[in-house]
Amino acid sequence: MSTDRFADYGRPRRVQGGLRARSARGAIGRSWWSRRFLEVLESFALGTRLTRGRSYARAGQVLRLDVAPGRVSAEVQGSRPQPYQVSIALTPFPAALWSRIETELAGQAFFSARLLAGDLPDELEELFVAAGAPLFPTGVDELTQRCNCPDFAVPCKHLAATFYLLAEAFDADPFELLHWRGRSRADLLDELRARRAEATGTPAPPEAVHPSTPDDDPSAVDVPASPAGAARALVGLSATPMAEAPDRFWSPPVPLPDRPPRLATGPDLLLRQLGPPAPGIGGPGLLERLRRAYRAFGPADR
């Protein structure tokens, strides 16, 4: 084997201005969505391989990181003069599925308020699972990992560093996770504003109006919007004045809601609130084993 081959695995070249992980030691990821993302990767038995890229992430070896629907691309400087090209692909959700999810989000003031305030509530993961579209990958085969380095391991150090920087990108802007799944922050929030405006009968802001279909498209079909929010309870309410129907005085003015007044939570909610255990008692690996056990035991209200 030539000495050039060993050079492939030498010390990485120092770079200036690279993307550097904010955490200097310990675990990477502060928010629930970034920690959950790394926990999912570790559950695929990638934990020991991921740690290979932690020093790269903290040394600023990642030169560029871009998140687009279905694909994360990055440039990572290794030991060779030219940076390595990295990509991590994950199938985005189709438009019809996003439309169904947006209807559910707009129909619950809790989700709409949190999202419009720039936050992703923990319960969002359960809503996506219930819609048949898990927010996080459920198996390593859902991720297509590519790097043009000579290392045969998957993930290599460059892919692992990209995963860590991606988790920190979720910390900085949680909507990047949804963008990776096919819906940008602007498009999602505009859609939520428009749907809630339709439900309440108030004019939507100009930027939140649904995009119109070109007139020259013969296949264009207007799809009526489903009632959301308070409009669900008002559907079917009689317009007859109370003076003309006094027998309705003691009747409920609107039908009872079709869903419980609180969000249904999974049996592992406490685990998500507490965060990962210390490394001395098992770390994130123990957390994932406990989560599986909690789910196997069934809902907490049984």
Short mmCIF file of N, CA and C in Angstrom, two decimals, residues 147-286:
data_model
loop_
_atom_site.label_atom_id
_atom_site.label_comp_id
_atom_site.label_asym_id
_atom_site.label_seq_id
_atom_site.Cartn_x
_atom_site.Cartn_y
_atom_site.Cartn_z
N CYS A 147 -20.33 10.70 0.71
CA CYS A 147 -19.12 11.51 0.89
C CYS A 147 -18.08 10.98 -0.08
N ASN A 148 -17.34 11.88 -0.73
CA ASN A 148 -16.36 11.44 -1.73
C ASN A 148 -14.98 11.23 -1.13
N CYS A 149 -14.91 11.01 0.19
CA CYS A 149 -13.62 10.70 0.82
C CYS A 149 -13.31 9.22 0.61
N PRO A 150 -12.07 8.78 0.86
CA PRO A 150 -11.70 7.37 0.64
C PRO A 150 -12.11 6.44 1.77
N ASP A 151 -12.70 6.96 2.84
CA ASP A 151 -13.09 6.12 3.98
C ASP A 151 -14.34 5.33 3.61
N PHE A 152 -14.32 4.01 3.83
CA PHE A 152 -15.45 3.17 3.49
C PHE A 152 -16.52 3.16 4.59
N ALA A 153 -16.19 3.64 5.80
CA ALA A 153 -17.16 3.62 6.90
C ALA A 153 -18.29 4.61 6.63
N VAL A 154 -19.48 4.23 7.03
CA VAL A 154 -20.66 5.10 6.89
C VAL A 154 -21.37 5.14 8.24
N PRO A 155 -21.42 6.31 8.88
CA PRO A 155 -20.87 7.57 8.38
C PRO A 155 -19.37 7.69 8.63
N CYS A 156 -18.68 8.36 7.72
CA CYS A 156 -17.28 8.69 7.93
C CYS A 156 -17.20 9.92 8.83
N LYS A 157 -15.97 10.39 9.10
CA LYS A 157 -15.80 11.55 9.98
C LYS A 157 -16.48 12.78 9.40
N HIS A 158 -16.49 12.90 8.08
CA HIS A 158 -17.03 14.10 7.45
C HIS A 158 -18.56 14.10 7.49
N LEU A 159 -19.15 12.93 7.29
CA LEU A 159 -20.60 12.81 7.45
C LEU A 159 -21.01 13.03 8.90
N ALA A 160 -20.24 12.44 9.83
CA ALA A 160 -20.56 12.59 11.25
C ALA A 160 -20.48 14.05 11.68
N ALA A 161 -19.46 14.78 11.22
CA ALA A 161 -19.35 16.20 11.55
C ALA A 161 -20.55 16.97 11.00
N THR A 162 -21.00 16.58 9.81
CA THR A 162 -22.17 17.24 9.21
C THR A 162 -23.42 16.98 10.03
N PHE A 163 -23.59 15.75 10.53
CA PHE A 163 -24.74 15.44 11.39
C PHE A 163 -24.75 16.34 12.63
N TYR A 164 -23.56 16.51 13.25
CA TYR A 164 -23.50 17.34 14.46
C TYR A 164 -23.83 18.80 14.15
N LEU A 165 -23.28 19.33 13.05
CA LEU A 165 -23.57 20.71 12.69
C LEU A 165 -25.03 20.88 12.29
N LEU A 166 -25.61 19.83 11.70
CA LEU A 166 -27.03 19.87 11.34
C LEU A 166 -27.88 19.95 12.61
N ALA A 167 -27.51 19.17 13.64
CA ALA A 167 -28.24 19.24 14.91
C ALA A 167 -28.17 20.64 15.50
N GLU A 168 -27.02 21.28 15.41
CA GLU A 168 -26.90 22.65 15.94
C GLU A 168 -27.65 23.64 15.05
N ALA A 169 -27.78 23.33 13.76
CA ALA A 169 -28.62 24.18 12.90
C ALA A 169 -30.07 24.10 13.33
N PHE A 170 -30.51 22.92 13.80
CA PHE A 170 -31.87 22.78 14.33
C PHE A 170 -32.01 23.59 15.62
N ASP A 171 -30.94 23.68 16.41
CA ASP A 171 -30.97 24.52 17.61
C ASP A 171 -31.20 25.98 17.23
N ALA A 172 -30.45 26.45 16.22
CA ALA A 172 -30.53 27.85 15.83
C ALA A 172 -31.86 28.18 15.17
N ASP A 173 -32.38 27.27 14.37
CA ASP A 173 -33.65 27.50 13.68
C ASP A 173 -34.37 26.17 13.55
N PRO A 174 -35.32 25.87 14.44
CA PRO A 174 -35.99 24.57 14.40
C PRO A 174 -36.76 24.32 13.11
N PHE A 175 -37.10 25.40 12.38
CA PHE A 175 -37.84 25.22 11.14
C PHE A 175 -36.97 24.59 10.04
N GLU A 176 -35.66 24.53 10.26
CA GLU A 176 -34.80 23.85 9.29
C GLU A 176 -35.14 22.37 9.22
N LEU A 177 -35.59 21.80 10.34
CA LEU A 177 -36.00 20.39 10.34
C LEU A 177 -37.21 20.19 9.43
N LEU A 178 -38.19 21.11 9.50
CA LEU A 178 -39.36 21.02 8.64
C LEU A 178 -38.98 21.32 7.18
N HIS A 179 -38.02 22.23 7.00
CA HIS A 179 -37.55 22.55 5.65
C HIS A 179 -36.94 21.31 4.99
N TRP A 180 -36.16 20.56 5.76
CA TRP A 180 -35.56 19.32 5.26
C TRP A 180 -36.66 18.35 4.84
N ARG A 181 -37.79 18.38 5.52
CA ARG A 181 -38.90 17.50 5.21
C ARG A 181 -39.82 18.06 4.12
N GLY A 182 -39.49 19.23 3.58
CA GLY A 182 -40.22 19.68 2.40
C GLY A 182 -41.01 20.95 2.52
N ARG A 183 -41.01 21.63 3.69
CA ARG A 183 -41.80 22.85 3.83
C ARG A 183 -40.95 23.93 4.50
N SER A 184 -40.75 25.04 3.79
CA SER A 184 -39.95 26.13 4.34
C SER A 184 -40.72 26.86 5.43
N ARG A 185 -39.99 27.58 6.24
CA ARG A 185 -40.61 28.35 7.34
C ARG A 185 -41.64 29.33 6.80
N ALA A 186 -41.26 30.11 5.77
CA ALA A 186 -42.17 31.13 5.23
C ALA A 186 -43.44 30.50 4.67
N ASP A 187 -43.29 29.41 3.91
CA ASP A 187 -44.47 28.78 3.31
C ASP A 187 -45.40 28.20 4.38
N LEU A 188 -44.82 27.56 5.40
CA LEU A 188 -45.64 26.95 6.44
C LEU A 188 -46.40 28.02 7.23
N LEU A 189 -45.72 29.09 7.65
CA LEU A 189 -46.37 30.11 8.45
C LEU A 189 -47.40 30.88 7.63
N ASP A 190 -47.11 31.14 6.36
CA ASP A 190 -48.10 31.80 5.51
C ASP A 190 -49.35 30.95 5.38
N GLU A 191 -49.16 29.64 5.24
CA GLU A 191 -50.31 28.74 5.10
C GLU A 191 -51.13 28.70 6.39
N LEU A 192 -50.46 28.68 7.53
CA LEU A 192 -51.18 28.67 8.80
C LEU A 192 -51.96 29.97 9.00
N ARG A 193 -51.36 31.10 8.68
CA ARG A 193 -52.06 32.39 8.81
C ARG A 193 -53.29 32.42 7.91
N ALA A 194 -53.12 31.94 6.68
CA ALA A 194 -54.24 31.96 5.73
C ALA A 194 -55.37 31.06 6.20
N ARG A 195 -55.04 29.86 6.69
CA ARG A 195 -56.08 28.93 7.12
C ARG A 195 -56.80 29.44 8.36
N ARG A 196 -56.08 30.04 9.28
CA ARG A 196 -56.73 30.57 10.47
C ARG A 196 -57.58 31.79 10.13
N ALA A 197 -57.12 32.58 9.15
CA ALA A 197 -57.92 33.71 8.71
C ALA A 197 -59.23 33.24 8.08
N GLU A 198 -59.19 32.15 7.31
CA GLU A 198 -60.40 31.58 6.72
C GLU A 198 -61.35 31.08 7.81
N ALA A 199 -60.77 30.49 8.85
CA ALA A 199 -61.59 29.92 9.91
C ALA A 199 -62.30 31.01 10.72
N THR A 200 -61.62 32.14 10.93
CA THR A 200 -62.19 33.20 11.77
C THR A 200 -62.92 34.25 10.96
N GLY A 201 -62.81 34.19 9.63
CA GLY A 201 -63.49 35.17 8.80
C GLY A 201 -62.82 36.51 8.73
N THR A 202 -61.54 36.58 9.11
CA THR A 202 -60.79 37.83 9.04
C THR A 202 -59.91 37.82 7.80
N PRO A 203 -59.67 38.99 7.21
CA PRO A 203 -58.82 39.03 6.02
C PRO A 203 -57.40 38.56 6.35
N ALA A 204 -56.86 37.76 5.46
CA ALA A 204 -55.49 37.29 5.64
C ALA A 204 -54.51 38.34 5.16
N PRO A 205 -53.31 38.43 5.78
CA PRO A 205 -52.29 39.35 5.27
C PRO A 205 -51.98 39.03 3.83
N PRO A 206 -51.55 40.04 3.03
CA PRO A 206 -51.28 39.80 1.61
C PRO A 206 -50.32 38.66 1.37
N GLU A 207 -49.28 38.52 2.23
CA GLU A 207 -48.30 37.47 1.99
C GLU A 207 -48.80 36.10 2.40
N ALA A 208 -49.97 36.05 3.07
CA ALA A 208 -50.48 34.76 3.55
C ALA A 208 -51.58 34.20 2.67
N VAL A 209 -51.95 34.92 1.58
CA VAL A 209 -53.01 34.45 0.71
C VAL A 209 -52.53 33.24 -0.06
N HIS A 210 -53.40 32.25 -0.22
CA HIS A 210 -53.02 31.04 -0.96
C HIS A 210 -52.60 31.42 -2.37
N PRO A 211 -51.52 30.84 -2.88
CA PRO A 211 -51.12 31.13 -4.25
C PRO A 211 -52.18 30.67 -5.23
N SER A 212 -52.49 31.52 -6.20
CA SER A 212 -53.53 31.19 -7.17
C SER A 212 -52.98 30.30 -8.27
N THR A 213 -53.86 29.50 -8.83
CA THR A 213 -53.46 28.61 -9.91
C THR A 213 -53.55 29.36 -11.23
N PRO A 214 -52.55 29.26 -12.10
CA PRO A 214 -52.59 29.97 -13.37
C PRO A 214 -53.87 29.67 -14.13
N ASP A 215 -54.46 30.74 -14.76
CA ASP A 215 -55.72 30.59 -15.47
C ASP A 215 -55.61 29.65 -16.67
N ASP A 216 -54.39 29.54 -17.21
CA ASP A 216 -54.25 28.73 -18.41
C ASP A 216 -54.02 27.25 -18.08
N ASP A 217 -54.15 26.88 -16.83
CA ASP A 217 -53.96 25.48 -16.45
C ASP A 217 -55.32 24.78 -16.49
N PRO A 218 -55.57 23.94 -17.50
CA PRO A 218 -56.90 23.31 -17.62
C PRO A 218 -57.19 22.32 -16.51
N SER A 219 -56.14 21.86 -15.80
CA SER A 219 -56.36 20.87 -14.75
C SER A 219 -56.60 21.51 -13.39
N ALA A 220 -56.64 22.85 -13.36
CA ALA A 220 -56.80 23.52 -12.07
C ALA A 220 -58.17 23.23 -11.49
N VAL A 221 -58.19 22.84 -10.22
CA VAL A 221 -59.44 22.54 -9.53
C VAL A 221 -59.39 23.23 -8.18
N ASP A 222 -60.43 24.01 -7.87
CA ASP A 222 -60.51 24.68 -6.58
C ASP A 222 -60.93 23.67 -5.52
N VAL A 223 -60.10 23.53 -4.49
CA VAL A 223 -60.40 22.60 -3.40
C VAL A 223 -60.86 23.42 -2.21
N PRO A 224 -62.10 23.23 -1.74
CA PRO A 224 -62.57 24.01 -0.60
C PRO A 224 -61.76 23.70 0.64
N ALA A 225 -61.46 24.75 1.40
CA ALA A 225 -60.67 24.59 2.61
C ALA A 225 -61.52 23.95 3.70
N SER A 226 -60.91 23.05 4.46
CA SER A 226 -61.61 22.43 5.57
C SER A 226 -61.71 23.42 6.72
N PRO A 227 -62.81 23.40 7.48
CA PRO A 227 -62.92 24.32 8.62
C PRO A 227 -61.85 24.01 9.64
N ALA A 228 -61.29 25.04 10.23
CA ALA A 228 -60.23 24.87 11.21
C ALA A 228 -60.52 25.75 12.40
N GLY A 229 -59.89 25.43 13.54
CA GLY A 229 -60.03 26.26 14.73
C GLY A 229 -61.47 26.33 15.21
N ALA A 230 -61.90 27.56 15.57
CA ALA A 230 -63.25 27.75 16.10
C ALA A 230 -64.32 27.44 15.06
N ALA A 231 -63.97 27.52 13.77
CA ALA A 231 -64.96 27.25 12.73
C ALA A 231 -65.49 25.83 12.80
N ARG A 232 -64.70 24.90 13.34
CA ARG A 232 -65.18 23.52 13.47
C ARG A 232 -66.41 23.46 14.38
N ALA A 233 -66.37 24.25 15.46
CA ALA A 233 -67.48 24.24 16.40
C ALA A 233 -68.68 25.01 15.87
N LEU A 234 -68.45 25.97 14.96
CA LEU A 234 -69.54 26.81 14.47
C LEU A 234 -70.27 26.22 13.28
N VAL A 235 -69.68 25.18 12.67
CA VAL A 235 -70.33 24.57 11.52
C VAL A 235 -71.67 23.98 11.94
N GLY A 236 -72.74 24.30 11.21
CA GLY A 236 -74.06 23.77 11.51
C GLY A 236 -74.84 24.54 12.55
N LEU A 237 -74.25 25.62 13.10
CA LEU A 237 -74.96 26.42 14.10
C LEU A 237 -76.13 27.16 13.43
N SER A 238 -77.31 27.08 14.05
CA SER A 238 -78.49 27.71 13.48
C SER A 238 -78.36 29.22 13.47
N ALA A 239 -78.81 29.84 12.35
CA ALA A 239 -78.77 31.30 12.24
C ALA A 239 -80.06 31.96 12.72
N THR A 240 -81.01 31.16 13.23
CA THR A 240 -82.28 31.70 13.71
C THR A 240 -82.05 32.53 14.98
N PRO A 241 -82.55 33.77 15.04
CA PRO A 241 -82.38 34.58 16.26
C PRO A 241 -82.99 33.87 17.47
N MET A 242 -82.39 34.11 18.64
CA MET A 242 -82.86 33.46 19.86
C MET A 242 -84.32 33.81 20.17
N ALA A 243 -84.75 35.04 19.83
CA ALA A 243 -86.12 35.46 20.12
C ALA A 243 -87.13 34.61 19.37
N GLU A 244 -86.74 34.04 18.25
CA GLU A 244 -87.65 33.23 17.46
C GLU A 244 -87.57 31.75 17.83
N ALA A 245 -86.66 31.39 18.69
CA ALA A 245 -86.52 29.99 19.11
C ALA A 245 -86.13 29.94 20.58
N PRO A 246 -87.03 30.35 21.48
CA PRO A 246 -86.69 30.40 22.92
C PRO A 246 -86.36 29.05 23.51
N ASP A 247 -86.80 27.96 22.88
CA ASP A 247 -86.50 26.64 23.42
C ASP A 247 -85.01 26.32 23.35
N ARG A 248 -84.24 27.09 22.59
CA ARG A 248 -82.80 26.86 22.48
C ARG A 248 -82.01 27.54 23.59
N PHE A 249 -82.72 28.27 24.47
CA PHE A 249 -82.01 29.08 25.47
C PHE A 249 -81.09 28.23 26.35
N TRP A 250 -81.59 27.06 26.80
CA TRP A 250 -80.82 26.22 27.71
C TRP A 250 -79.98 25.18 26.98
N SER A 251 -79.96 25.26 25.68
CA SER A 251 -79.16 24.30 24.89
C SER A 251 -77.75 24.86 24.66
N PRO A 252 -76.77 23.99 24.48
CA PRO A 252 -75.42 24.46 24.19
C PRO A 252 -75.44 25.29 22.90
N PRO A 253 -74.77 26.43 22.87
CA PRO A 253 -74.79 27.27 21.67
C PRO A 253 -74.04 26.65 20.51
N VAL A 254 -73.08 25.81 20.80
CA VAL A 254 -72.30 25.17 19.75
C VAL A 254 -72.12 23.71 20.11
N PRO A 255 -71.88 22.85 19.12
CA PRO A 255 -71.63 21.43 19.43
C PRO A 255 -70.36 21.27 20.25
N LEU A 256 -70.30 20.17 20.97
CA LEU A 256 -69.08 19.87 21.71
C LEU A 256 -67.94 19.61 20.74
N PRO A 257 -66.71 19.97 21.11
CA PRO A 257 -65.57 19.75 20.20
C PRO A 257 -65.38 18.28 19.91
N ASP A 258 -64.80 18.00 18.73
CA ASP A 258 -64.61 16.62 18.32
C ASP A 258 -63.28 16.05 18.81
N ARG A 259 -62.61 16.74 19.72
CA ARG A 259 -61.34 16.25 20.24
C ARG A 259 -61.23 16.65 21.71
N PRO A 260 -60.46 15.96 22.50
CA PRO A 260 -60.33 16.32 23.92
C PRO A 260 -59.72 17.71 24.07
N PRO A 261 -59.98 18.37 25.21
CA PRO A 261 -59.48 19.73 25.38
C PRO A 261 -58.00 19.82 25.62
N ARG A 262 -57.31 18.71 25.80
CA ARG A 262 -55.86 18.75 25.99
C ARG A 262 -55.20 17.84 24.97
N LEU A 263 -53.94 18.09 24.73
CA LEU A 263 -53.20 17.28 23.77
C LEU A 263 -52.89 15.91 24.37
N ALA A 264 -53.05 14.90 23.56
CA ALA A 264 -52.67 13.56 24.00
C ALA A 264 -51.15 13.45 23.98
N THR A 265 -50.58 12.96 25.04
CA THR A 265 -49.13 12.84 25.12
C THR A 265 -48.74 11.38 25.25
N GLY A 266 -47.59 11.05 24.76
CA GLY A 266 -47.11 9.69 24.81
C GLY A 266 -46.55 9.34 26.18
N PRO A 267 -46.32 8.07 26.44
CA PRO A 267 -45.83 7.65 27.76
C PRO A 267 -44.40 8.09 28.04
N ASP A 268 -43.66 8.58 27.01
CA ASP A 268 -42.27 8.97 27.22
C ASP A 268 -42.11 10.48 27.37
N LEU A 269 -43.22 11.20 27.67
CA LEU A 269 -43.14 12.65 27.80
C LEU A 269 -42.16 13.06 28.89
N LEU A 270 -42.16 12.36 30.03
CA LEU A 270 -41.27 12.70 31.13
C LEU A 270 -39.82 12.56 30.72
N LEU A 271 -39.51 11.54 29.93
CA LEU A 271 -38.14 11.35 29.47
C LEU A 271 -37.66 12.53 28.64
N ARG A 272 -38.56 13.05 27.78
CA ARG A 272 -38.17 14.19 26.95
C ARG A 272 -37.95 15.45 27.78
N GLN A 273 -38.70 15.59 28.87
CA GLN A 273 -38.56 16.76 29.70
C GLN A 273 -37.28 16.71 30.53
N LEU A 274 -36.87 15.53 30.95
CA LEU A 274 -35.69 15.40 31.79
C LEU A 274 -34.39 15.51 31.02
N GLY A 275 -34.39 15.19 29.74
CA GLY A 275 -33.16 15.22 28.97
C GLY A 275 -32.37 13.95 29.13
N PRO A 276 -31.22 13.82 28.43
CA PRO A 276 -30.44 12.58 28.47
C PRO A 276 -29.77 12.37 29.82
N PRO A 277 -29.66 11.11 30.28
CA PRO A 277 -28.95 10.82 31.53
C PRO A 277 -27.47 11.10 31.39
N ALA A 278 -26.80 11.17 32.52
CA ALA A 278 -25.35 11.39 32.52
C ALA A 278 -24.65 10.19 31.90
N PRO A 279 -23.47 10.42 31.30
CA PRO A 279 -22.73 9.29 30.68
C PRO A 279 -22.45 8.17 31.66
N GLY A 280 -22.27 8.50 32.96
CA GLY A 280 -21.93 7.47 33.93
C GLY A 280 -23.01 6.42 34.14
N ILE A 281 -24.25 6.75 33.79
CA ILE A 281 -25.34 5.78 33.97
C ILE A 281 -25.94 5.34 32.63
N GLY A 282 -25.26 5.65 31.54
CA GLY A 282 -25.72 5.14 30.25
C GLY A 282 -25.89 6.17 29.16
N GLY A 283 -26.02 7.45 29.54
CA GLY A 283 -26.13 8.51 28.54
C GLY A 283 -27.34 8.36 27.63
N PRO A 284 -27.25 8.92 26.40
CA PRO A 284 -28.39 8.85 25.46
C PRO A 284 -28.83 7.43 25.13
N GLY A 285 -27.90 6.48 25.17
CA GLY A 285 -28.28 5.09 24.88
C GLY A 285 -29.28 4.56 25.88
N LEU A 286 -29.08 4.88 27.17
CA LEU A 286 -30.03 4.48 28.20
C LEU A 286 -31.37 5.15 27.98
#
